[in-house]
Short mmCIF file of C-alpha atoms in Angstrom, two decimals:
data_model
loop_
_atom_site.label_atom_id
_atom_site.label_comp_id
_atom_site.label_asym_id
_atom_site.label_seq_id
_atom_site.Cartn_x
_atom_site.Cartn_y
_atom_site.Cartn_z
CA ILE E 1 13.24 -4.41 -0.94
CA PRO E 2 15.04 -1.15 -0.05
CA VAL E 3 12.57 1.66 0.60
CA VAL E 4 12.84 5.44 0.58
CA VAL E 5 9.97 7.43 2.06
CA HIS E 6 9.65 10.95 0.65
CA ILE E 7 7.66 13.16 3.04
CA ILE E 8 6.25 16.01 0.94
CA HIS E 9 5.11 18.61 3.46
CA ASN E 10 4.09 22.27 3.43
CA GLY E 11 6.71 23.68 5.74
CA GLU E 12 5.35 22.26 8.97
CA SER E 13 7.67 21.20 11.77
CA VAL E 14 8.46 17.48 11.95
CA GLY E 15 5.54 15.72 13.60
CA VAL E 16 3.01 18.39 12.63
CA GLY E 17 0.35 17.96 9.91
CA GLY E 18 1.66 16.28 6.79
CA ASN E 19 5.27 16.34 8.02
CA ILE E 20 4.74 13.15 9.99
CA SER E 21 7.26 11.91 12.54
CA ASP E 22 9.95 9.29 12.05
CA ASP E 23 8.17 7.04 14.55
CA GLN E 24 4.96 7.15 12.53
CA ILE E 25 6.90 6.28 9.38
CA LEU E 26 8.64 3.41 11.16
CA SER E 27 5.25 2.08 12.30
CA GLN E 28 4.19 1.82 8.67
CA ILE E 29 7.24 -0.16 7.56
CA ASP E 30 6.63 -2.50 10.50
CA VAL E 31 3.05 -3.04 9.28
CA LEU E 32 4.26 -3.77 5.74
CA ASN E 33 6.64 -6.44 7.00
CA GLU E 34 4.02 -8.07 9.19
CA ASP E 35 1.34 -8.06 6.50
CA PHE E 36 3.56 -9.37 3.70
CA ARG E 37 5.01 -12.11 5.95
CA ARG E 38 1.64 -12.97 7.51
CA LEU E 39 2.99 -12.04 10.91
CA ASN E 40 0.13 -9.62 11.54
CA ALA E 41 -1.50 -10.12 14.94
CA ASP E 42 -4.97 -10.27 13.34
CA ALA E 43 -4.05 -13.17 11.04
CA SER E 44 -5.92 -15.34 13.51
CA THR E 45 -9.17 -13.57 12.59
CA THR E 46 -9.07 -14.75 8.97
CA PRO E 47 -12.28 -16.82 8.50
CA ALA E 48 -11.70 -20.57 8.53
CA VAL E 49 -12.90 -20.89 4.93
CA PHE E 50 -10.06 -18.62 3.78
CA GLN E 51 -7.32 -19.92 6.08
CA PRO E 52 -6.13 -22.61 3.60
CA VAL E 53 -5.26 -19.97 0.96
CA ALA E 54 -3.85 -17.29 3.29
CA SER E 55 -0.23 -16.70 2.33
CA ASP E 56 3.14 -15.45 3.51
CA ILE E 57 4.32 -13.46 0.48
CA ASP E 58 7.93 -13.91 1.68
CA ILE E 59 8.97 -10.34 0.91
CA GLU E 60 10.43 -7.90 3.43
CA PHE E 61 11.02 -4.15 3.30
CA VAL E 62 13.99 -2.26 4.74
CA PHE E 63 14.83 1.43 4.86
CA ALA E 64 17.52 2.31 2.35
CA LYS E 65 20.96 2.57 3.94
CA ARG E 66 22.69 4.42 1.09
CA ASP E 67 21.32 7.28 -1.00
CA PRO E 68 21.79 7.43 -4.79
CA GLU E 69 25.24 9.01 -4.31
CA GLY E 70 26.33 6.21 -1.98
CA LEU E 71 26.14 8.32 1.17
CA PRO E 72 24.62 6.97 4.39
CA THR E 73 20.89 7.51 4.78
CA TYR E 74 18.14 6.30 7.06
CA GLY E 75 15.65 6.08 4.19
CA ILE E 76 13.48 9.12 4.99
CA ASN E 77 13.68 12.21 2.81
CA ARG E 78 11.76 15.36 3.78
CA VAL E 79 10.91 17.98 1.15
CA ASN E 80 8.88 21.17 1.42
CA GLY E 81 6.53 20.93 -1.55
CA GLY E 82 5.16 24.42 -1.01
CA ARG E 83 1.49 23.48 -1.04
CA SER E 84 -1.09 21.98 1.30
CA THR E 85 -2.88 19.53 -1.03
CA TRP E 86 -1.90 17.33 -3.95
CA PHE E 87 -4.24 15.84 -6.54
CA LEU E 88 -3.93 12.93 -8.96
CA VAL E 89 -3.25 15.34 -11.83
CA ASP E 90 -0.20 16.52 -9.87
CA ASN E 91 1.39 13.06 -9.98
CA TYR E 92 4.45 14.07 -12.01
CA ASP E 93 5.00 17.35 -10.17
CA LEU E 94 4.80 15.61 -6.81
CA LYS E 95 7.19 12.82 -7.69
CA THR E 96 9.81 14.98 -9.38
CA LEU E 97 10.23 16.95 -6.15
CA SER E 98 12.11 13.96 -4.77
CA ASN E 99 12.84 10.76 -6.64
CA TRP E 100 15.45 8.03 -6.20
CA PRO E 101 16.25 5.57 -9.05
CA SER E 102 13.43 3.04 -9.20
CA GLU E 103 15.78 0.22 -10.25
CA ASP E 104 17.43 0.53 -6.81
CA TYR E 105 14.64 1.67 -4.46
CA MET E 106 10.92 1.43 -3.87
CA ASN E 107 9.83 5.06 -3.75
CA ILE E 108 6.99 5.93 -1.38
CA TRP E 109 5.68 9.49 -1.46
CA VAL E 110 3.61 10.66 1.52
CA ALA E 111 1.61 13.86 1.07
CA SER E 112 -1.74 15.42 1.92
CA LEU E 113 -3.97 14.19 -0.93
CA GLY E 114 -7.15 15.75 -2.30
CA ASP E 115 -10.16 14.26 -4.12
CA ASP E 116 -10.71 11.77 -1.25
CA PHE E 117 -7.73 9.69 -2.38
CA LEU E 118 -6.07 7.51 0.25
CA GLY E 119 -3.29 6.53 -2.13
CA TYR E 120 -2.39 5.17 -5.53
CA ALA E 121 0.32 3.07 -7.15
CA GLN E 122 2.02 2.51 -10.49
CA PHE E 123 1.63 -1.04 -11.80
CA PRO E 124 4.78 -2.93 -12.80
CA ILE E 125 5.55 -3.75 -16.42
CA SER E 126 4.89 -7.46 -16.95
CA ASP E 127 3.46 -9.86 -19.53
CA ILE E 128 1.01 -11.36 -17.04
CA GLY E 129 -2.66 -10.45 -17.45
CA GLY E 130 -4.16 -7.28 -16.05
CA LEU E 131 -1.10 -5.04 -16.29
CA GLU E 132 -1.50 -3.88 -19.87
CA THR E 133 -1.97 -0.25 -18.79
CA ALA E 134 1.23 -0.08 -16.74
CA SER E 135 3.31 3.05 -17.27
CA ASN E 136 6.91 2.68 -18.41
CA SER E 137 7.99 5.85 -16.59
CA ALA E 138 10.80 5.19 -14.14
CA ILE E 139 10.39 8.72 -12.77
CA THR E 140 6.88 8.04 -11.45
CA ASP E 141 7.43 4.41 -10.39
CA GLY E 142 6.32 3.79 -6.81
CA ILE E 143 3.36 4.50 -4.55
CA VAL E 144 1.70 7.58 -3.06
CA VAL E 145 -0.14 7.53 0.28
CA ASP E 146 -2.07 10.23 2.10
CA ALA E 147 -0.29 11.45 5.22
CA PHE E 148 -3.41 10.75 7.28
CA ALA E 149 -3.47 7.07 6.27
CA PHE E 150 0.26 6.33 6.62
CA GLY E 151 1.25 4.51 9.79
CA SER E 152 -0.50 2.63 12.57
CA VAL E 153 -2.09 3.84 15.82
CA ASP E 154 -1.52 0.35 17.23
CA LYS E 155 2.22 0.82 16.90
CA TYR E 156 2.37 4.61 17.28
CA PRO E 157 -0.69 5.81 19.23
CA PRO E 158 -0.02 9.58 18.77
CA ALA E 159 -0.47 9.24 14.99
CA ASN E 160 -3.18 11.54 13.62
CA LEU E 161 -4.90 9.15 11.22
CA ASP E 162 -8.33 8.66 9.67
CA PRO E 163 -10.11 6.30 12.11
CA ARG E 164 -11.15 3.99 9.25
CA TYR E 165 -7.64 3.76 7.85
CA ASN E 166 -5.40 3.95 10.90
CA LEU E 167 -3.62 0.58 10.89
CA GLY E 168 -1.36 1.03 7.86
CA ARG E 169 -3.34 -1.13 5.44
CA THR E 170 -3.62 1.60 2.79
CA THR E 171 0.11 1.24 2.20
CA THR E 172 -0.12 -2.56 2.23
CA HIS E 173 -2.88 -2.26 -0.41
CA GLU E 174 -0.91 0.13 -2.62
CA VAL E 175 2.32 -1.89 -2.39
CA GLY E 176 0.23 -4.88 -3.49
CA HIS E 177 -0.70 -2.94 -6.64
CA TYR E 178 2.93 -1.86 -7.11
CA LEU E 179 3.87 -5.56 -7.12
CA GLY E 180 1.17 -6.51 -9.63
CA LEU E 181 -2.10 -7.19 -7.80
CA ARG E 182 -5.48 -6.09 -9.13
CA HIS E 183 -8.48 -5.25 -6.94
CA ILE E 184 -10.15 -8.49 -5.92
CA TRP E 185 -13.46 -7.50 -7.57
CA GLY E 186 -11.58 -7.08 -10.86
CA ASP E 187 -12.80 -3.47 -11.19
CA GLY E 188 -15.98 -4.76 -12.80
CA GLY E 189 -18.96 -7.07 -12.35
CA CYS E 190 -19.03 -10.73 -11.35
CA GLY E 191 -17.31 -11.75 -14.58
CA ALA E 192 -14.38 -9.36 -14.12
CA ASP E 193 -11.07 -11.02 -13.31
CA ASP E 194 -8.38 -10.15 -10.76
CA PHE E 195 -6.32 -13.04 -12.23
CA CYS E 196 -6.28 -14.87 -8.88
CA ALA E 197 -8.53 -17.94 -8.73
CA ASP E 198 -8.53 -18.17 -4.93
CA THR E 199 -10.12 -14.75 -4.36
CA PRO E 200 -13.92 -15.18 -4.64
CA ALA E 201 -15.62 -13.17 -7.38
CA SER E 202 -17.34 -9.94 -6.35
CA SER E 203 -19.05 -7.20 -8.28
CA SER E 204 -17.80 -4.20 -6.30
CA ALA E 205 -15.55 -3.01 -3.51
CA ASN E 206 -16.38 -3.42 0.16
CA GLU E 207 -16.05 -0.18 2.06
CA GLY E 208 -17.76 1.95 4.67
CA ALA E 209 -20.32 -0.44 6.12
CA LEU E 210 -17.88 -3.14 7.23
CA GLY E 211 -16.50 -1.45 10.34
CA ASP E 212 -17.49 -4.42 12.53
CA CYS E 213 -15.94 -6.96 10.11
CA THR E 214 -18.78 -9.44 10.63
CA PHE E 215 -18.36 -12.57 8.50
CA PRO E 216 -20.03 -13.65 6.36
CA GLY E 217 -20.59 -10.27 4.81
CA PRO E 218 -21.75 -9.54 1.26
CA SER E 219 -22.17 -12.41 -1.20
CA ARG E 220 -22.52 -10.65 -4.52
CA CYS E 221 -21.49 -13.38 -6.96
CA GLY E 222 -22.66 -16.61 -5.35
CA SER E 223 -19.90 -16.88 -2.73
CA ASP E 224 -18.88 -14.92 0.34
CA ASP E 225 -16.79 -11.84 -0.46
CA MET E 226 -13.22 -11.95 0.84
CA PHE E 227 -13.48 -8.48 2.32
CA GLN E 228 -10.56 -9.34 4.62
CA ASN E 229 -8.18 -9.23 1.64
CA TYR E 230 -5.71 -6.34 1.57
CA ILE E 231 -6.68 -5.57 -2.03
CA ASP E 232 -10.30 -4.79 -1.19
CA PHE E 233 -11.44 -1.36 0.10
CA SER E 234 -12.51 -2.52 3.56
CA ASN E 235 -11.68 -0.58 6.71
CA ASP E 236 -8.17 -1.34 7.98
CA VAL E 237 -9.44 -3.29 10.97
CA CYS E 238 -11.11 -5.82 8.65
CA MET E 239 -8.06 -6.59 6.48
CA ASN E 240 -5.78 -9.49 7.33
CA LEU E 241 -4.62 -11.59 4.34
CA PHE E 242 -3.10 -12.08 0.94
CA THR E 243 -3.74 -15.38 -0.87
CA GLU E 244 -1.50 -18.03 -2.45
CA ASP E 245 -2.47 -16.97 -5.98
CA GLN E 246 -1.69 -13.37 -5.09
CA LYS E 247 1.72 -14.54 -3.90
CA THR E 248 2.30 -16.39 -7.17
CA ARG E 249 1.39 -13.26 -9.11
CA ILE E 250 3.72 -11.06 -7.04
CA ARG E 251 6.59 -13.52 -7.22
CA THR E 252 6.15 -13.83 -11.01
CA VAL E 253 6.41 -10.05 -11.35
CA MET E 254 9.47 -9.97 -9.07
CA ASP E 255 11.19 -12.75 -11.01
#
């Protein structure tokens, strides 16, 4: 999948504040490729009970090599957005500052987000369950990630990132949504469905208290929560897998 990363900054020099460095951006694409191919170093920490369903999604991400006019590019586009903070209600304004055709590129916008948002994504249009609310806007198609959750301190130690979300898993999570995955707790109670049978039912997200990643953790619906799944809200250090049913769902959307 060819990727363009739009850095929406507030006039800072490259490497300062929201105008993050090329090396930090590169660290994030490296994380995406490891996580979606199950080449992540922490794959070995997936609990034994979940190992049989842990999956290589078999998708890779590359920086775009040509821009929409056919000119050479390295896949990073920096734009001064003229403001320090962006909110969810600013979605259209943010994305129209810099947008490449979504039939040719996966657009990632990186900006300083307000309202405690780490990121958000636009679901794909598909007939499979759980995507009925997907937007049909090509202009807004893609994902948005907060500048202080984009990249990995493991791969680029100088990165100024939130210590809970400093390994690039916010972007892995949002790209999962972009490719059709629902939160593993189904955004509801124990009966809510994420449309993946191999992710145990849960009644709510796991976040905050799971910094040590001790397993088993919560068991809200009669089985241990899969808080290691990228589509939960766990701290980055706890996340390490997609499942086979999540792969099937993503591949169905792609096909």
